[in-house]
Coordinates of C-alpha atoms and ligand atoms in Angstrom, one line a residue:
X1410 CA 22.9 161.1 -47.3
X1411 CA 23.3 158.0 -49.4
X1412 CA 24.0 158.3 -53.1
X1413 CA 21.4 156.5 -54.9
X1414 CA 24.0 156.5 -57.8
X1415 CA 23.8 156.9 -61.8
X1416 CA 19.9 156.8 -63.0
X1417 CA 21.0 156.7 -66.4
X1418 CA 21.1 152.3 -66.7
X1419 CA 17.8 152.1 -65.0
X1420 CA 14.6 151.2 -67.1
X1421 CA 11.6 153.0 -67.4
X1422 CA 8.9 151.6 -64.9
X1423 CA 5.9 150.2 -66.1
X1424 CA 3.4 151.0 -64.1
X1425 CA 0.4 148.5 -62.9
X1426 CA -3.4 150.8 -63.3
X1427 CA -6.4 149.9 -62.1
X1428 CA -10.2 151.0 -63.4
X1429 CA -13.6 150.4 -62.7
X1430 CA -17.2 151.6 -63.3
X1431 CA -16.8 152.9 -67.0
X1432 CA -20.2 151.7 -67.7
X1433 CA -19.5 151.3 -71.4
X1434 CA -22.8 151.6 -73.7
X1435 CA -24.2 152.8 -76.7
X1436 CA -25.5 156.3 -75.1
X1437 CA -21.8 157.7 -74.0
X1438 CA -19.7 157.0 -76.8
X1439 CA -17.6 160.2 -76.0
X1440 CA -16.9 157.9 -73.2
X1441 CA -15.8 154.5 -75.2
X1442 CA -14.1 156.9 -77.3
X1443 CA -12.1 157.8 -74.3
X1444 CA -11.2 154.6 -73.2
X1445 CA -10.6 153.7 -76.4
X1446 CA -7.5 156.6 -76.7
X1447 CA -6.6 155.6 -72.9
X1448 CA -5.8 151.9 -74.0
X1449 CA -3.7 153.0 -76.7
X1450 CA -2.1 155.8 -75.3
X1451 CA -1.5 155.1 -71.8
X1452 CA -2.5 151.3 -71.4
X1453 CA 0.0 150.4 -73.9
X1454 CA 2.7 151.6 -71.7
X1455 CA 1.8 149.5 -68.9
X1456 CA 2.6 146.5 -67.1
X1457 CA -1.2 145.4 -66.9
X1458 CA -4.6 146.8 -66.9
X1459 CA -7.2 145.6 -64.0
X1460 CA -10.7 146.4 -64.3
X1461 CA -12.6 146.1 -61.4
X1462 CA -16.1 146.0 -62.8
X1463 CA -18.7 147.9 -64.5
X1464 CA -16.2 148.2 -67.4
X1465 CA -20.3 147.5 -69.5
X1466 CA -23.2 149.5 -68.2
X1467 CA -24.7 146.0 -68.5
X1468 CA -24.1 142.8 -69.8
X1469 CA -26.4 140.7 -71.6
X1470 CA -24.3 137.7 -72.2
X1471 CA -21.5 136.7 -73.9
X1472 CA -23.6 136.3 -77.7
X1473 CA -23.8 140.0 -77.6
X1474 CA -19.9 140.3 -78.2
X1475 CA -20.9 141.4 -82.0
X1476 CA -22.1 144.4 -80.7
X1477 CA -20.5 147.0 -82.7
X1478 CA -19.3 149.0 -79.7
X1479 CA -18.3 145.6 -78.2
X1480 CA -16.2 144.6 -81.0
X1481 CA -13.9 148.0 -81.2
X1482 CA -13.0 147.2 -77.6
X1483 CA -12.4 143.4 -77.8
X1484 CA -10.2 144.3 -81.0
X1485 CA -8.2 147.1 -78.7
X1486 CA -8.1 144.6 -75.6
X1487 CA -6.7 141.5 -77.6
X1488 CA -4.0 144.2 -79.8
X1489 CA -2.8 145.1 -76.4
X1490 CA -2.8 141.6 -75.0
X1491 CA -0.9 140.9 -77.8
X1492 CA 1.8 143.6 -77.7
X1493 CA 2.4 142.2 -74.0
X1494 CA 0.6 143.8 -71.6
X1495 CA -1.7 142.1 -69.1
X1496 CA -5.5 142.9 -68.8
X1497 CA -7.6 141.2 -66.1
X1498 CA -10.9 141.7 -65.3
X1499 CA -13.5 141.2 -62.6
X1500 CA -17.1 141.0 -62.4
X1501 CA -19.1 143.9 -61.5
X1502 CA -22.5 144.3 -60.8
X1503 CA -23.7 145.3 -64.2
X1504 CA -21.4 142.9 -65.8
X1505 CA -21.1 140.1 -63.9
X1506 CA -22.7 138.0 -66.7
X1507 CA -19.5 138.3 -68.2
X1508 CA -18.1 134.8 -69.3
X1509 CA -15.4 133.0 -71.2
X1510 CA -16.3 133.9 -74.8
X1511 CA -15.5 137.5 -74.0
X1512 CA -12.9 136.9 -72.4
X1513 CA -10.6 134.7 -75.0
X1514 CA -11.7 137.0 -77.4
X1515 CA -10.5 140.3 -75.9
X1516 CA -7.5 138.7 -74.2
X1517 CA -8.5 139.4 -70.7
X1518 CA -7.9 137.0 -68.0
X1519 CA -11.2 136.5 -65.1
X1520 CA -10.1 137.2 -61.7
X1521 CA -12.3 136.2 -58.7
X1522 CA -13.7 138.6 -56.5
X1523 CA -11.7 139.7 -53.8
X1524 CA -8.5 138.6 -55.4
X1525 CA -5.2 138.9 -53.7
X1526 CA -2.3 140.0 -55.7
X1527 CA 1.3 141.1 -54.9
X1528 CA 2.4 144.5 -55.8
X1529 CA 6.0 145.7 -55.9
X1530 CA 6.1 143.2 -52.3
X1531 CA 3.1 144.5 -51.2
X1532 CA -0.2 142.7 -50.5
X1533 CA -3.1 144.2 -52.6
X1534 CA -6.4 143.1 -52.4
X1535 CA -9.2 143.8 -54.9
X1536 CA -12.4 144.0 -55.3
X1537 CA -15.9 145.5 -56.9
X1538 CA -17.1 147.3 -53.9
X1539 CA -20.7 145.9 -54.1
X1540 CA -20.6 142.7 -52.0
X1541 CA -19.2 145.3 -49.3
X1542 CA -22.5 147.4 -48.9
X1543 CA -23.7 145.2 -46.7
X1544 CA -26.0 147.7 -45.1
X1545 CA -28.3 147.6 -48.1
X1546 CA -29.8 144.5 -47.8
X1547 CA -32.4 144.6 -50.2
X1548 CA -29.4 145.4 -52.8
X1549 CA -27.5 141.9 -51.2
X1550 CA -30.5 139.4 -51.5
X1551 CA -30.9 140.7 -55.2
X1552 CA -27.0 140.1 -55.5
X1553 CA -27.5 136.9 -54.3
X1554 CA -29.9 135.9 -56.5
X1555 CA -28.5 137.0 -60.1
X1556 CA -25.1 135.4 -58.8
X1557 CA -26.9 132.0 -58.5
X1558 CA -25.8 129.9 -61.4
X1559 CA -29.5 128.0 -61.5
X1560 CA -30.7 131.8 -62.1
X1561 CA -28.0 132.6 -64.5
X1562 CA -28.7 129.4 -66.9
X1563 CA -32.4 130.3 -66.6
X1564 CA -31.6 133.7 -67.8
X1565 CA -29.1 133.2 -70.4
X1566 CA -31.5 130.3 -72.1
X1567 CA -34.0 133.5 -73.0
X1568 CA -33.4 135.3 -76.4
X1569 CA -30.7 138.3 -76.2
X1570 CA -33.6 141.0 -77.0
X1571 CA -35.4 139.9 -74.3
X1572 CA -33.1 139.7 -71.6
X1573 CA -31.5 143.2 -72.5
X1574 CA -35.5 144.3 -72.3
X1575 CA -35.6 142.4 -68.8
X1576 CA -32.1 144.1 -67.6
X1577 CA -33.6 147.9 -68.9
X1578 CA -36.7 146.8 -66.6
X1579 CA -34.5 146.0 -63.8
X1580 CA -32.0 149.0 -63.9
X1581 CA -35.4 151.5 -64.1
X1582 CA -36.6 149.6 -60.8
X1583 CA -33.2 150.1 -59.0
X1584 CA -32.7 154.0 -60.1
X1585 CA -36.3 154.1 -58.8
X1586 CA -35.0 152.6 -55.2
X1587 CA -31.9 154.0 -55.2
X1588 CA -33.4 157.7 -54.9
X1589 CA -35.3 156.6 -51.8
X1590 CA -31.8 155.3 -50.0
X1591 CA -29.5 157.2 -48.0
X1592 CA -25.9 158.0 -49.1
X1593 CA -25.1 155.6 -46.0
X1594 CA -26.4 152.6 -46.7
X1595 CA -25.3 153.1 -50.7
X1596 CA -21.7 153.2 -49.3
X1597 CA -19.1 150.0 -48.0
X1598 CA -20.0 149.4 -44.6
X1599 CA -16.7 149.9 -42.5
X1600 CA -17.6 146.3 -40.2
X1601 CA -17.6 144.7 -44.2
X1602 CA -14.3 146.0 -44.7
X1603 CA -12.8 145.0 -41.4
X1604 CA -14.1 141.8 -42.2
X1605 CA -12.9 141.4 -45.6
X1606 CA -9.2 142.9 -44.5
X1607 CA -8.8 140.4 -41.4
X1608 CA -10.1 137.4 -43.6
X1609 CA -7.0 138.7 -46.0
X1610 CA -4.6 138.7 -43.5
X1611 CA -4.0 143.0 -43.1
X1612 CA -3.0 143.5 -46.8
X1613 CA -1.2 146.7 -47.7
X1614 CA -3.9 147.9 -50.0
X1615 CA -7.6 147.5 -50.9
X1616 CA -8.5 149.1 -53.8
X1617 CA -12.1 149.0 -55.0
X1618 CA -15.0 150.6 -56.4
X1619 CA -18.6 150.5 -56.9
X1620 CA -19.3 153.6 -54.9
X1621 CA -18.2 156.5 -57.1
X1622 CA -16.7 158.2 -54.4
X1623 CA -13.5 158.0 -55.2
X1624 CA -10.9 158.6 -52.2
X1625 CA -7.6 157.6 -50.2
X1626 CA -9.0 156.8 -46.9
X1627 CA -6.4 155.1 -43.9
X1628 CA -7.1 152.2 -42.2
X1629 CA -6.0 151.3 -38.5
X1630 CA -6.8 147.8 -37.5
X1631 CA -5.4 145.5 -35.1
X1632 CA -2.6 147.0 -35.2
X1633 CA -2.0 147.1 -39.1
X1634 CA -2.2 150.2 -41.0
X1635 CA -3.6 149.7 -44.4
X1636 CA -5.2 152.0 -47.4
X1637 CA -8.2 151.7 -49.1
X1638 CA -8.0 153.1 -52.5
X1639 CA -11.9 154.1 -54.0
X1640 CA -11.4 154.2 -57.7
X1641 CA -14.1 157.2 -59.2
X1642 CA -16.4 156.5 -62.3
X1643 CA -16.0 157.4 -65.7
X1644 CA -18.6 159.9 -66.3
X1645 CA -17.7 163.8 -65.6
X1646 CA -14.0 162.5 -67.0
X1647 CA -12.4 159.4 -66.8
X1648 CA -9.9 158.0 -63.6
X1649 CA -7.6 155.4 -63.0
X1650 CA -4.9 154.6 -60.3
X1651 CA -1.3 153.8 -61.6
X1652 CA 1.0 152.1 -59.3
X1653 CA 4.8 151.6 -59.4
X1654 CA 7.4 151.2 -57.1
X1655 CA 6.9 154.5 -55.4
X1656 CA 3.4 154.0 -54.7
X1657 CA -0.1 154.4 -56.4
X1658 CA -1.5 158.0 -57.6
X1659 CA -4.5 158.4 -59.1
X1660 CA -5.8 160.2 -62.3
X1661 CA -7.9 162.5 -64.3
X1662 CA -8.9 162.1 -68.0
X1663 CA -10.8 164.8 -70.0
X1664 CA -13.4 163.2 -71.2
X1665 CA -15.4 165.3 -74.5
X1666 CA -18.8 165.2 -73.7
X1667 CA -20.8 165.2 -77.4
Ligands
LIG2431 MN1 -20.9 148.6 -59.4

């Protein structure tokens, strides 16, 4: 048995933790209040912070930044930029609108999506989750479309009151279609993610999420074994994944409902 010697000189780790689908707005605030306490209380003592969309149930634009709600969590994103740790985000489907006014003012920096980042020499891919639900295809052309930049410029040139009116319209359509899908075709489809992980070169980890069904799953392909870490929604409580040296674990948060 080797001696792994004297712990006492070694440094606390700072671990790296990963979010998605908060879906942030004015109708949860027990909810921004608990992120809120999470960035000061366990963000803080963390390497960095990656939020893999949704963080915003939706997303206007970037002139609705003076949102009340908005502000208190661009003022807690750019205190904690500033105290050192690293915040990145990514676009989600309710958020993908997004840009770079929000961003230099909370801090954060805009990863693509997938983006491939090295862990602790590990490989770590990441992710939304939606462009993997390839099985629901009227959910892809629609993604397609909003993702257009022609489309984008077109929508951002209307007045803020009117697209947040448009975006209410749309979300009531897709709750609407959503109840007539099946649980399959609402999940990643497992030929997507064999894709996705051979176009990556077998990393390590995939970690994603977009499906609220949060989960470990294994992943044997061509000979690589891999892990696909689901990240779960913040809406019975909160949940993030920490990583470190030893490997990622994922966690509650109480969450008081009002
Ligand atoms: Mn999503």
């Amino acid at each position: 048995m080797k001696n792994l010697g004297d712990k006492s000189g070694s440094r606390a780790i700072k671990p790296d933790l990963f979010i998605s689908d908060l879906h942030l707005c004015a109708s949860r605030p027990h909810i921004t209040s608990a992120f809120l306490h999470f960035l000061k209380h366990t963000v803080a003592n963390a390497n960095a912070l990656y939020m893999l969309g949704d963080l915003f149930d939706y997303w206007a634009g970037d002139d609705d930044v003076d949102d009340i709600t908005h502000q208190s969590i661009i003022d807690a994103f750019s205190s904690l930029a500033n105290s050192g740790v690293k915040l990145y985000f990514m676009h989600g489907n309710r958020d993908f609108l997004i840009s770079s006014k929000f961003c230099t003012a909370a801090n954060i920096t805009l990863l693509q999506d997938p983006c491939l980042i090295t862990l602790y020499g590990k490989s770590v891919l990441l992710s939304h989750g939606d462009g993997l639900c390839t099985d629901d295809f009227a959910y892809q052309d629609f993604r397609l479309l909003v993702r257009d930049l022609k489309w984008q410029t077109d929508f951002l040139s209307l007045p803020l009151e009117t697209r947040k009116n448009q975006i209410e319209t749309i979300r009531a359509r897709s709750e609407n279609e959503k109840s007539h899908k099946s649980a399959e075709i609402m999940d990643v489809s497992q030929d997507a993610v064999s894709h996705l992980l051979k176009k990556y070169h077998y990393p390590d980890l995939l970690i994603h999420g977009h499906t609220h069904r949060p989960n470990q799953h294994s992943i044997q392909l061509d000979g690589h074994n891999m892990i696909r870490w689901v990240l779960g929604d913040w809406y019975e409580q909160g949940s993030y994944l920490s990583c470190d040296e030893q490997g990622c674990k994922s966690n509650a948060i109480k969450t008081n409902a009002a």
